[in-house]
Short mmCIF file of C-alpha atoms and ligand atoms in Angstrom, two decimals:
data_model
loop_
_atom_site.label_atom_id
_atom_site.label_comp_id
_atom_site.label_asym_id
_atom_site.label_seq_id
_atom_site.Cartn_x
_atom_site.Cartn_y
_atom_site.Cartn_z
CA MET R 1 129.57 160.39 147.19
CA GLN R 2 132.85 159.31 145.52
CA VAL R 3 132.11 157.02 142.65
CA THR R 4 134.33 155.28 140.10
CA ILE R 5 133.06 153.78 136.87
CA ILE R 6 135.24 151.30 135.07
CA GLY R 7 134.46 151.25 131.29
CA THR R 8 133.26 154.21 129.20
CA GLY R 9 130.97 152.43 126.78
CA TYR R 10 127.24 153.27 126.57
CA VAL R 11 126.40 152.00 130.00
CA GLY R 12 129.45 153.22 131.91
CA LEU R 13 129.64 156.63 130.34
CA THR R 14 125.94 157.36 130.63
CA THR R 15 125.88 156.22 134.23
CA GLY R 16 129.01 158.22 135.08
CA ILE R 17 127.73 161.44 133.51
CA CYS R 18 124.24 161.11 135.01
CA LEU R 19 125.59 160.41 138.50
CA ALA R 20 127.90 163.40 138.25
CA TYR R 21 124.99 165.55 136.97
CA VAL R 22 122.87 164.63 140.00
CA GLY R 23 125.66 165.62 142.42
CA HIS R 24 128.22 162.87 142.91
CA ASN R 25 131.98 163.03 142.27
CA VAL R 26 132.64 160.61 139.52
CA THR R 27 135.87 159.17 138.09
CA CYS R 28 135.52 157.40 134.81
CA LEU R 29 138.29 154.92 134.04
CA ASP R 30 139.01 153.30 130.68
CA THR R 31 142.12 151.44 129.62
CA ASP R 32 141.88 153.04 126.15
CA PRO R 33 143.82 156.33 126.27
CA ALA R 34 142.17 157.61 123.05
CA LYS R 35 138.75 157.49 124.62
CA ILE R 36 139.96 159.21 127.82
CA ALA R 37 141.73 161.94 125.76
CA MET R 38 138.45 162.52 123.80
CA LEU R 39 136.39 162.74 126.98
CA GLU R 40 138.93 165.18 128.54
CA ALA R 41 138.41 167.32 125.50
CA GLY R 42 134.66 167.30 126.07
CA LYS R 43 133.87 164.86 123.26
CA CYS R 44 131.97 161.54 123.56
CA PRO R 45 133.40 158.44 121.90
CA ILE R 46 129.81 157.21 121.28
CA TYR R 47 126.90 158.84 119.54
CA GLU R 48 124.05 159.43 121.99
CA PRO R 49 121.71 162.37 121.83
CA HIS R 50 122.49 165.13 124.42
CA LEU R 51 125.33 163.15 125.98
CA GLU R 52 127.96 165.84 125.18
CA GLU R 53 125.72 168.55 126.53
CA LEU R 54 125.21 166.69 129.77
CA LEU R 55 128.95 165.95 129.96
CA ALA R 56 129.62 169.66 129.72
CA GLU R 57 127.17 170.43 132.53
CA ALA R 58 128.52 167.69 134.77
CA ARG R 59 132.16 168.35 133.90
CA PRO R 60 133.14 169.99 137.26
CA ARG R 61 132.32 166.75 139.13
CA LEU R 62 133.82 164.41 136.49
CA ARG R 63 137.37 163.04 136.20
CA PHE R 64 138.76 160.83 133.41
CA THR R 65 141.67 158.54 133.80
CA THR R 66 143.38 155.37 132.58
CA SER R 67 144.86 154.65 135.96
CA TYR R 68 143.43 152.31 138.59
CA GLU R 69 145.77 153.91 141.07
CA GLN R 70 144.03 157.24 140.66
CA ALA R 71 140.52 155.86 140.34
CA VAL R 72 140.15 153.18 143.06
CA PRO R 73 141.49 154.37 146.48
CA ALA R 74 138.92 157.13 147.24
CA ALA R 75 135.91 155.43 145.75
CA GLN R 76 133.04 154.34 148.02
CA VAL R 77 131.32 152.70 144.99
CA VAL R 78 133.01 151.18 142.00
CA PHE R 79 130.89 150.29 139.02
CA VAL R 80 132.17 147.60 136.70
CA ALA R 81 130.68 148.61 133.35
CA VAL R 82 133.15 146.99 130.95
CA GLY R 83 132.27 145.15 127.78
CA THR R 84 131.13 141.62 127.85
CA PRO R 85 131.44 140.50 124.22
CA PRO R 86 129.83 137.30 123.01
CA GLY R 87 131.97 134.35 124.13
CA GLU R 88 131.88 130.67 123.45
CA GLY R 89 128.70 128.53 123.67
CA GLY R 90 126.40 131.56 124.04
CA ASN R 91 127.95 132.82 127.28
CA PRO R 92 129.52 136.31 127.31
CA ASP R 93 133.28 136.60 127.57
CA LEU R 94 134.07 137.97 131.08
CA LYS R 95 137.82 138.63 130.59
CA TYR R 96 137.30 142.42 130.99
CA VAL R 97 135.21 141.93 134.10
CA ARG R 98 137.99 139.78 135.57
CA SER R 99 140.71 142.34 134.89
CA ALA R 100 138.52 145.16 136.30
CA ALA R 101 137.96 143.16 139.55
CA GLU R 102 141.72 142.46 139.72
CA GLY R 103 142.47 146.16 139.15
CA ILE R 104 140.15 147.18 141.95
CA ALA R 105 141.57 144.66 144.45
CA LYS R 106 145.17 145.55 143.67
CA HIS R 107 144.73 149.30 144.09
CA HIS R 108 142.35 149.29 147.08
CA THR R 109 143.86 151.07 150.01
CA GLY R 110 141.53 149.99 152.81
CA GLY R 111 138.02 150.81 153.99
CA PHE R 112 134.67 149.63 152.70
CA THR R 113 133.97 149.62 148.98
CA VAL R 114 130.88 148.47 147.14
CA VAL R 115 131.75 146.83 143.82
CA VAL R 116 128.80 146.92 141.52
CA ASN R 117 128.30 144.73 138.50
CA LYS R 118 126.67 147.03 136.03
CA SER R 119 127.72 145.05 132.95
CA THR R 120 125.22 142.34 132.01
CA VAL R 121 126.82 139.26 133.46
CA PRO R 122 125.50 135.71 133.83
CA LEU R 123 123.93 134.36 136.97
CA GLY R 124 126.51 133.72 139.66
CA SER R 125 128.88 136.47 138.42
CA GLY R 126 128.48 138.45 141.60
CA ASN R 127 129.92 135.58 143.62
CA TRP R 128 132.61 135.06 140.99
CA VAL R 129 133.69 138.73 141.13
CA HIS R 130 133.77 138.57 144.92
CA SER R 131 136.13 135.60 144.77
CA ILE R 132 138.40 137.37 142.27
CA LEU R 133 138.54 140.44 144.56
CA LEU R 134 139.47 138.30 147.55
CA ASP R 135 142.12 136.34 145.58
CA ALA R 136 143.77 139.50 144.24
CA TYR R 137 143.64 141.40 147.56
CA THR R 138 146.84 141.37 149.49
CA ARG R 139 145.99 143.79 152.37
CA THR R 140 143.84 143.06 155.48
CA ASP R 141 142.34 146.41 156.21
CA GLY R 142 139.69 146.55 153.54
CA LYS R 143 136.34 145.02 152.89
CA PHE R 144 134.42 144.60 149.65
CA ALA R 145 130.79 143.85 149.10
CA VAL R 146 129.56 142.96 145.65
CA ALA R 147 126.20 144.14 144.36
CA SER R 148 124.39 143.88 141.11
CA ASN R 149 122.70 146.96 139.62
CA PRO R 150 121.40 145.96 136.20
CA GLU R 151 121.00 148.64 133.59
CA PHE R 152 117.86 149.10 131.53
CA LEU R 153 118.83 152.06 129.36
CA ARG R 154 118.25 151.89 125.65
CA GLU R 155 120.77 153.25 123.17
CA GLY R 156 119.34 156.40 121.61
CA THR R 157 117.39 157.33 124.75
CA ALA R 158 120.06 156.44 127.25
CA LEU R 159 119.90 159.69 129.20
CA HIS R 160 116.19 159.77 129.43
CA ASP R 161 116.15 156.11 130.68
CA SER R 162 118.86 156.85 133.27
CA LEU R 163 117.41 160.04 134.69
CA TYR R 164 113.73 158.91 134.51
CA PRO R 165 113.87 155.16 134.90
CA ASP R 166 110.81 152.93 135.34
CA ARG R 167 112.66 151.36 138.36
CA VAL R 168 116.06 150.98 139.87
CA VAL R 169 117.10 147.40 140.73
CA VAL R 170 119.86 146.67 143.27
CA GLY R 171 120.78 143.22 144.43
CA GLY R 172 123.17 142.11 147.04
CA ASP R 173 123.60 140.06 150.20
CA ASP R 174 125.28 142.83 152.25
CA PRO R 175 122.85 145.33 153.86
CA GLN R 176 125.50 148.02 154.07
CA ALA R 177 126.11 147.78 150.34
CA LEU R 178 122.42 148.11 149.51
CA GLU R 179 122.14 151.07 151.89
CA THR R 180 125.10 152.73 150.13
CA LEU R 181 123.43 152.28 146.71
CA TYR R 182 120.18 153.61 148.01
CA THR R 183 122.01 156.78 149.10
CA LEU R 184 123.72 156.98 145.73
CA TYR R 185 120.48 156.73 143.77
CA ARG R 186 118.45 158.90 146.07
CA PRO R 187 118.43 162.05 143.83
CA ILE R 188 117.10 159.89 140.97
CA LEU R 189 114.69 157.87 143.14
CA ASP R 190 113.24 161.06 144.70
CA GLN R 191 113.73 163.15 141.51
CA THR R 192 115.30 165.96 143.43
CA PHE R 193 117.72 167.06 140.66
CA GLU R 194 116.95 169.89 138.34
CA ALA R 195 115.97 168.47 134.94
CA PRO R 196 118.25 169.53 132.05
CA VAL R 197 116.39 171.90 129.65
CA TYR R 198 116.87 169.57 126.74
CA LEU R 199 115.72 166.55 128.73
CA PRO R 200 112.64 167.74 130.68
CA ARG R 201 111.12 165.51 133.27
CA PRO R 202 108.10 163.74 131.79
CA GLU R 203 104.75 165.07 132.99
CA ASP R 204 103.41 163.40 136.14
CA PHE R 205 106.70 161.64 136.67
CA GLY R 206 106.90 160.79 140.38
CA ALA R 207 109.23 158.87 142.66
CA VAL R 208 111.01 155.91 141.08
CA PRO R 209 110.44 152.48 142.63
CA LEU R 210 113.54 150.79 144.07
CA VAL R 211 113.57 147.03 143.79
CA SER R 212 115.99 145.61 146.34
CA THR R 213 116.81 141.90 145.95
CA ASP R 214 119.41 139.27 146.60
CA LEU R 215 122.35 139.01 144.13
CA ALA R 216 121.05 136.23 141.95
CA SER R 217 117.57 137.75 141.55
CA ALA R 218 119.01 141.07 140.33
CA GLU R 219 121.18 139.22 137.86
CA LEU R 220 118.24 137.24 136.56
CA ILE R 221 115.95 140.29 136.35
CA LYS R 222 118.19 141.79 133.70
CA TYR R 223 118.14 138.73 131.48
CA ALA R 224 114.46 138.02 132.06
CA ALA R 225 113.58 141.66 131.11
CA ASN R 226 115.63 141.61 127.86
CA ALA R 227 114.39 138.15 126.88
CA PHE R 228 110.81 139.21 127.50
CA LEU R 229 111.16 142.36 125.35
CA ALA R 230 112.85 140.27 122.62
CA LEU R 231 110.10 137.70 122.68
CA LYS R 232 107.47 140.37 122.57
CA ILE R 233 108.96 141.62 119.24
CA SER R 234 109.26 138.06 117.88
CA TYR R 235 105.72 137.35 118.94
CA ILE R 236 104.36 140.30 116.97
CA ASN R 237 106.51 139.28 114.02
CA GLU R 238 105.17 135.72 114.13
CA ILE R 239 101.59 137.07 114.29
CA GLY R 240 102.60 139.43 111.42
CA THR R 241 103.48 136.48 109.19
CA LEU R 242 100.04 135.02 109.81
CA ALA R 243 98.39 138.43 109.35
CA GLU R 244 100.00 138.69 105.95
CA LYS R 245 98.71 135.33 104.81
CA ALA R 246 95.24 136.04 106.20
CA GLY R 247 95.04 139.58 104.81
CA ALA R 248 95.04 141.33 108.24
CA ASP R 249 96.87 144.59 108.95
CA ILE R 250 99.56 144.05 111.54
CA ARG R 251 99.63 147.73 112.58
CA GLN R 252 95.96 147.50 113.58
CA VAL R 253 96.53 144.18 115.25
CA SER R 254 99.46 145.65 117.32
CA LYS R 255 97.33 148.55 118.35
CA GLY R 256 94.36 146.44 119.13
CA ILE R 257 96.23 144.09 121.40
CA GLY R 258 98.60 146.72 122.83
CA LEU R 259 95.83 148.80 124.27
CA ASP R 260 95.10 145.98 126.65
CA ALA R 261 97.03 147.29 129.63
CA ARG R 262 98.10 143.79 130.52
CA ILE R 263 99.96 143.63 127.21
CA GLY R 264 101.03 147.27 126.67
CA THR R 265 101.60 149.13 123.39
CA ARG R 266 105.39 149.21 123.39
CA PHE R 267 107.73 146.75 121.65
CA LEU R 268 104.95 145.56 119.36
CA GLN R 269 106.25 147.14 116.19
CA ALA R 270 106.51 144.38 113.62
CA GLY R 271 109.30 144.34 111.04
CA ILE R 272 112.79 143.12 110.45
CA GLY R 273 113.19 142.33 114.17
CA TRP R 274 115.73 143.19 116.76
CA GLY R 275 119.40 143.84 116.52
CA GLY R 276 121.95 145.46 118.80
CA SER R 277 124.36 144.25 121.34
CA CYS R 278 121.83 143.15 123.95
CA PHE R 279 118.82 141.05 122.90
CA GLY R 280 120.83 138.59 120.75
CA LYS R 281 123.61 138.19 123.27
CA ASP R 282 121.40 138.08 126.36
CA THR R 283 118.93 135.60 124.95
CA ALA R 284 121.83 133.35 123.90
CA ALA R 285 123.33 133.71 127.43
CA LEU R 286 120.02 132.82 129.07
CA VAL R 287 119.71 129.65 126.95
CA ALA R 288 123.33 128.75 127.79
CA THR R 289 122.81 129.33 131.54
CA ALA R 290 119.61 127.35 131.57
CA SER R 291 121.28 124.45 129.85
CA GLU R 292 123.73 124.26 132.74
CA TYR R 293 120.67 123.49 134.88
CA GLY R 294 119.41 120.94 132.33
CA LEU R 295 116.69 123.40 131.10
CA ASP R 296 115.78 123.90 127.47
CA MET R 297 114.11 127.39 127.35
CA PRO R 298 111.97 126.58 124.26
CA ILE R 299 110.22 130.01 124.30
CA VAL R 300 113.45 132.00 124.28
CA LYS R 301 114.90 129.77 121.60
CA ALA R 302 111.83 130.29 119.45
CA ALA R 303 112.08 134.05 119.82
CA ARG R 304 115.64 133.84 118.51
CA GLU R 305 114.66 131.68 115.58
CA VAL R 306 111.77 134.01 114.53
CA ASN R 307 114.18 136.93 114.67
CA ARG R 308 116.66 135.12 112.42
CA MET R 309 113.94 134.34 109.87
CA GLN R 310 112.81 137.92 109.59
CA ARG R 311 116.06 138.90 107.93
CA GLU R 312 115.66 136.19 105.39
CA ARG R 313 112.13 137.31 104.65
CA ILE R 314 113.44 140.62 103.40
CA VAL R 315 115.55 138.90 100.74
CA GLU R 316 112.59 136.61 99.89
CA ARG R 317 110.31 139.67 99.50
CA LEU R 318 112.78 141.30 97.09
CA LEU R 319 113.06 138.05 95.19
CA ALA R 320 109.29 137.71 94.95
CA GLU R 321 108.90 141.19 93.56
CA LEU R 322 112.00 141.41 91.32
CA LYS R 323 112.02 137.67 90.23
CA ILE R 324 115.71 137.80 89.63
CA LEU R 325 118.16 139.28 92.15
CA LYS R 326 121.44 138.77 90.29
CA GLY R 327 122.61 142.08 88.78
CA ARG R 328 119.97 144.12 90.59
CA THR R 329 120.91 147.32 92.49
CA ILE R 330 119.33 147.36 95.94
CA GLY R 331 119.45 150.40 98.21
CA LEU R 332 119.47 150.00 101.99
CA LEU R 333 118.20 153.00 103.93
CA GLY R 334 119.74 152.76 107.45
CA LEU R 335 122.61 150.70 108.76
CA ALA R 336 122.48 151.25 112.58
CA PHE R 337 120.45 148.62 114.45
CA LYS R 338 117.91 151.27 115.32
CA PRO R 339 117.51 155.06 114.91
CA ASN R 340 119.48 157.60 117.05
CA THR R 341 122.53 155.45 117.44
CA ASP R 342 125.54 154.62 115.29
CA ASP R 343 125.81 151.15 116.82
CA LEU R 344 126.14 148.41 114.22
CA ARG R 345 126.38 145.43 116.45
CA GLU R 346 124.06 142.67 115.19
CA ALA R 347 122.45 145.24 112.92
CA PRO R 348 120.03 143.59 110.49
CA ALA R 349 121.40 145.78 107.68
CA ILE R 350 124.77 144.03 107.76
CA ASP R 351 123.18 140.60 107.48
CA ILE R 352 120.83 141.71 104.72
CA ALA R 353 123.65 143.40 102.74
CA ARG R 354 125.71 140.22 102.96
CA LYS R 355 122.82 137.99 101.80
CA LEU R 356 122.06 140.23 98.88
CA ILE R 357 125.70 140.41 97.79
CA GLU R 358 125.77 136.60 97.97
CA ARG R 359 122.86 136.57 95.57
CA GLY R 360 124.77 138.79 93.13
CA CYS R 361 123.24 142.15 93.94
CA ARG R 362 124.96 145.52 93.92
CA VAL R 363 124.11 147.05 97.31
CA LYS R 364 124.13 150.74 97.99
CA VAL R 365 123.91 151.94 101.62
CA HIS R 366 123.28 155.08 103.62
CA ASP R 367 122.87 155.98 107.26
CA PRO R 368 122.60 159.46 108.76
CA VAL R 369 125.24 158.84 111.51
CA ALA R 370 126.76 155.34 111.17
CA MET R 371 128.67 155.68 107.86
CA GLU R 372 132.04 156.36 109.46
CA ARG R 373 131.66 153.47 111.87
CA TYR R 374 130.42 151.26 109.07
CA ALA R 375 133.51 151.98 106.95
CA LYS R 376 135.76 151.18 109.87
CA GLU R 377 133.99 147.99 111.06
CA HIS R 378 132.92 146.42 107.76
CA PRO R 379 135.63 147.19 105.19
CA ASP R 380 135.13 143.69 103.78
CA LEU R 381 131.59 144.18 102.75
CA ALA R 382 131.49 145.16 99.11
CA THR R 383 128.76 147.81 99.28
CA VAL R 384 128.56 151.27 97.73
CA ALA R 385 128.56 153.95 100.44
CA CYS R 386 126.38 156.90 99.62
CA ALA R 387 126.35 160.33 101.18
CA THR R 388 122.62 160.82 100.91
CA PRO R 389 119.44 158.69 100.70
CA GLU R 390 118.78 160.22 97.30
CA GLU R 391 122.10 158.87 96.04
CA VAL R 392 121.12 155.40 97.27
CA ALA R 393 117.89 155.54 95.34
CA ASN R 394 119.33 156.86 92.11
CA GLY R 395 119.11 154.12 89.52
CA ALA R 396 118.16 151.42 92.06
CA ASP R 397 115.75 148.54 91.39
CA ALA R 398 114.45 148.52 95.01
CA LEU R 399 114.88 150.36 98.26
CA VAL R 400 114.64 148.69 101.67
CA LEU R 401 113.90 150.79 104.74
CA VAL R 402 116.05 148.98 107.31
CA THR R 403 116.27 151.62 110.11
CA GLU R 404 113.36 154.01 110.63
CA TRP R 405 115.35 157.24 110.98
CA GLN R 406 113.14 160.37 111.11
CA GLU R 407 115.08 161.76 108.10
CA TYR R 408 113.77 158.97 105.92
CA ARG R 409 110.14 159.57 106.91
CA GLU R 410 110.56 163.08 105.58
CA LEU R 411 112.11 162.33 102.20
CA ASP R 412 110.71 163.88 99.07
CA TRP R 413 109.34 160.50 98.01
CA PRO R 414 107.92 161.47 94.59
CA SER R 415 111.30 162.65 93.41
CA VAL R 416 113.01 159.62 94.98
CA ALA R 417 110.61 157.39 93.03
CA THR R 418 111.33 159.13 89.74
CA SER R 419 115.12 158.69 90.18
CA MET R 420 114.90 154.93 90.53
CA ARG R 421 115.05 152.36 87.73
CA ASN R 422 112.21 150.55 89.42
CA ALA R 423 110.25 152.23 92.17
CA LEU R 424 109.89 149.35 94.61
CA LEU R 425 110.07 150.09 98.32
CA VAL R 426 110.18 147.40 101.01
CA ASP R 427 109.37 149.00 104.38
CA GLY R 428 111.17 146.78 106.79
CA ARG R 429 109.88 148.65 109.83
CA ASN R 430 106.26 149.30 109.01
CA ALA R 431 107.12 152.95 109.54
CA LEU R 432 105.94 154.69 106.35
CA ASP R 433 102.53 155.58 105.13
CA LYS R 434 101.46 153.15 102.40
CA ALA R 435 98.90 155.52 100.82
CA ARG R 436 101.50 158.37 100.66
CA LEU R 437 104.15 156.18 99.18
CA THR R 438 101.72 154.69 96.60
CA ARG R 439 100.72 158.22 95.61
CA ALA R 440 104.43 159.08 95.25
CA GLY R 441 104.66 156.38 92.59
CA PHE R 442 105.98 153.50 94.62
CA GLN R 443 105.10 149.90 94.58
CA TYR R 444 104.95 149.69 98.43
CA ARG R 445 105.61 146.41 100.22
CA SER R 446 106.21 145.97 103.94
CA LEU R 447 107.28 143.20 106.28
CA PRO R 448 104.74 141.78 106.94
CA GLY R 449 102.30 143.10 104.41
C1 UGA F 501 117.75 146.94 125.13
C2 UGA F 501 116.67 147.10 126.21
O1 UGA F 501 115.49 147.75 125.66
C3 UGA F 501 117.19 147.95 127.36
O2 UGA F 501 116.21 148.03 128.41
C4 UGA F 501 118.45 147.30 127.90
O3 UGA F 501 119.08 148.05 128.93
C5 UGA F 501 119.52 147.12 126.79
O4 UGA F 501 118.90 146.39 125.73
C6 UGA F 501 120.69 146.45 127.34
O5 UGA F 501 120.62 145.32 127.74
O6 UGA F 501 121.80 147.13 127.44
P1 UGA F 501 118.67 148.44 123.13
O7 UGA F 501 119.32 147.17 122.66
O8 UGA F 501 119.47 149.70 123.25
O9 UGA F 501 118.02 148.24 124.62
O10 UGA F 501 117.52 148.82 122.16
P2 UGA F 501 115.96 148.62 122.02
O11 UGA F 501 115.34 149.97 121.98
O12 UGA F 501 115.47 147.67 123.08
O13 UGA F 501 115.82 147.96 120.57
C7 UGA F 501 116.31 146.66 120.37
C8 UGA F 501 115.96 146.23 118.95
O14 UGA F 501 114.57 145.88 118.85
C9 UGA F 501 116.11 147.28 117.84
O15 UGA F 501 116.79 146.68 116.79
C10 UGA F 501 114.77 147.73 117.46
O16 UGA F 501 114.70 148.16 116.17
C11 UGA F 501 114.01 146.44 117.72
N1 UGA F 501 112.52 146.70 117.96
C12 UGA F 501 112.19 147.39 119.11
C13 UGA F 501 111.58 146.19 117.16
O17 UGA F 501 111.86 145.51 116.15
N2 UGA F 501 110.25 146.34 117.43
C14 UGA F 501 109.86 147.07 118.57
O18 UGA F 501 108.63 147.21 118.74
C15 UGA F 501 110.80 147.58 119.37
#
């Protein structure tokens, strides 16, 4: 099929490359010429494991452009995967969605096109996009149907999540549109594509369930899924605070409850809490949408509050151990909001660095891939950028593990401890082995713990 993807961020680019890989002809459009030039040269503007390799394999069926005129006319399906940055009052700002819809309508040359909302957009956006399309359309020989196809990929494992999803959700009120999307996703639903060598199909992975719904339900599924995952993390963090007071071990508690299949083991890792571009924004949007219906959403609000408090707890923990923060040197290991990405949006490290600086600390930072992005996006934050984790530790009064990169798990901890002024380590992710760190000479603290 002929597919166009508008927006080459995480969602758009991953979707485009995967759909091309499984056999479709895909045009990726972005209004940023620098991104398009990079892609044309075979480079990805985002850091995502294996994305450049898959791009190279799918290259013969991919085109990149900045022009709607080139991208829209032949497309049977157009995905809108543009950014929806946080807007006013908790709702995302939809200006890029609007201009994408206008661009589609203006350059449509007739026939039937399915316009798919892939960006996470509030309830009712499908109808809203349809009205923009109709308002901006000046011809009479074309027809649009709008569908919602929420995305569940995680940064860092985006390709795996796209090629081997738990489910595909498509929502729309036009049967022809849903049929078109079914055909589009068929290679993934039936798993008929050849798995890339570096992304093997998981063992026993069978056909992927397709959930076909009305427009509003698909839109709500996305928010309900993200809010549930966010509250699962906040729930374990709330239990973690109690576990700490009561002398229980949160890792054992997580395992003990997670093995109940009704609960599940995933997203029960206690620690600093969630960051990233999705959970914070989507829970805020859900609360904002609900308030338009006079609903309060106390559970979702509580999940947000617990997450906010976790970041403060890190500073409190350092204060409790060091007694005085002013003049201390604190090293942060990890800046990205989670491992295997360089994304710094709503990253806990940024908040923590800011709070520590406000308290008079000297803050040294390191991240295996996000340093460049950090320098670009946070030039105002007076931290000391270090090229290695060892450099962060050298002479520091405490280290905080903020992002559980594999590289940090494998550090030569005894020599790291020796190089510090005071060998205190706060494991913000409950990722390290307490016995090993204690043996290495550390005073080991975790959150909770
Ligand atoms: C999330 C969802 O998991 C995806 O399904 C969804 O498609 C995506 O948002 C989106 O809406 O675009 P993502 O934000 O990439 O994906 O990252 P996650 O892997 O969900 O992690 C989110 C945060 O939760 C990270 O900061 C991570 O460190 C934290 N986390 C995760 C925990 O603190 N504990 C856990 O047990 C799991």
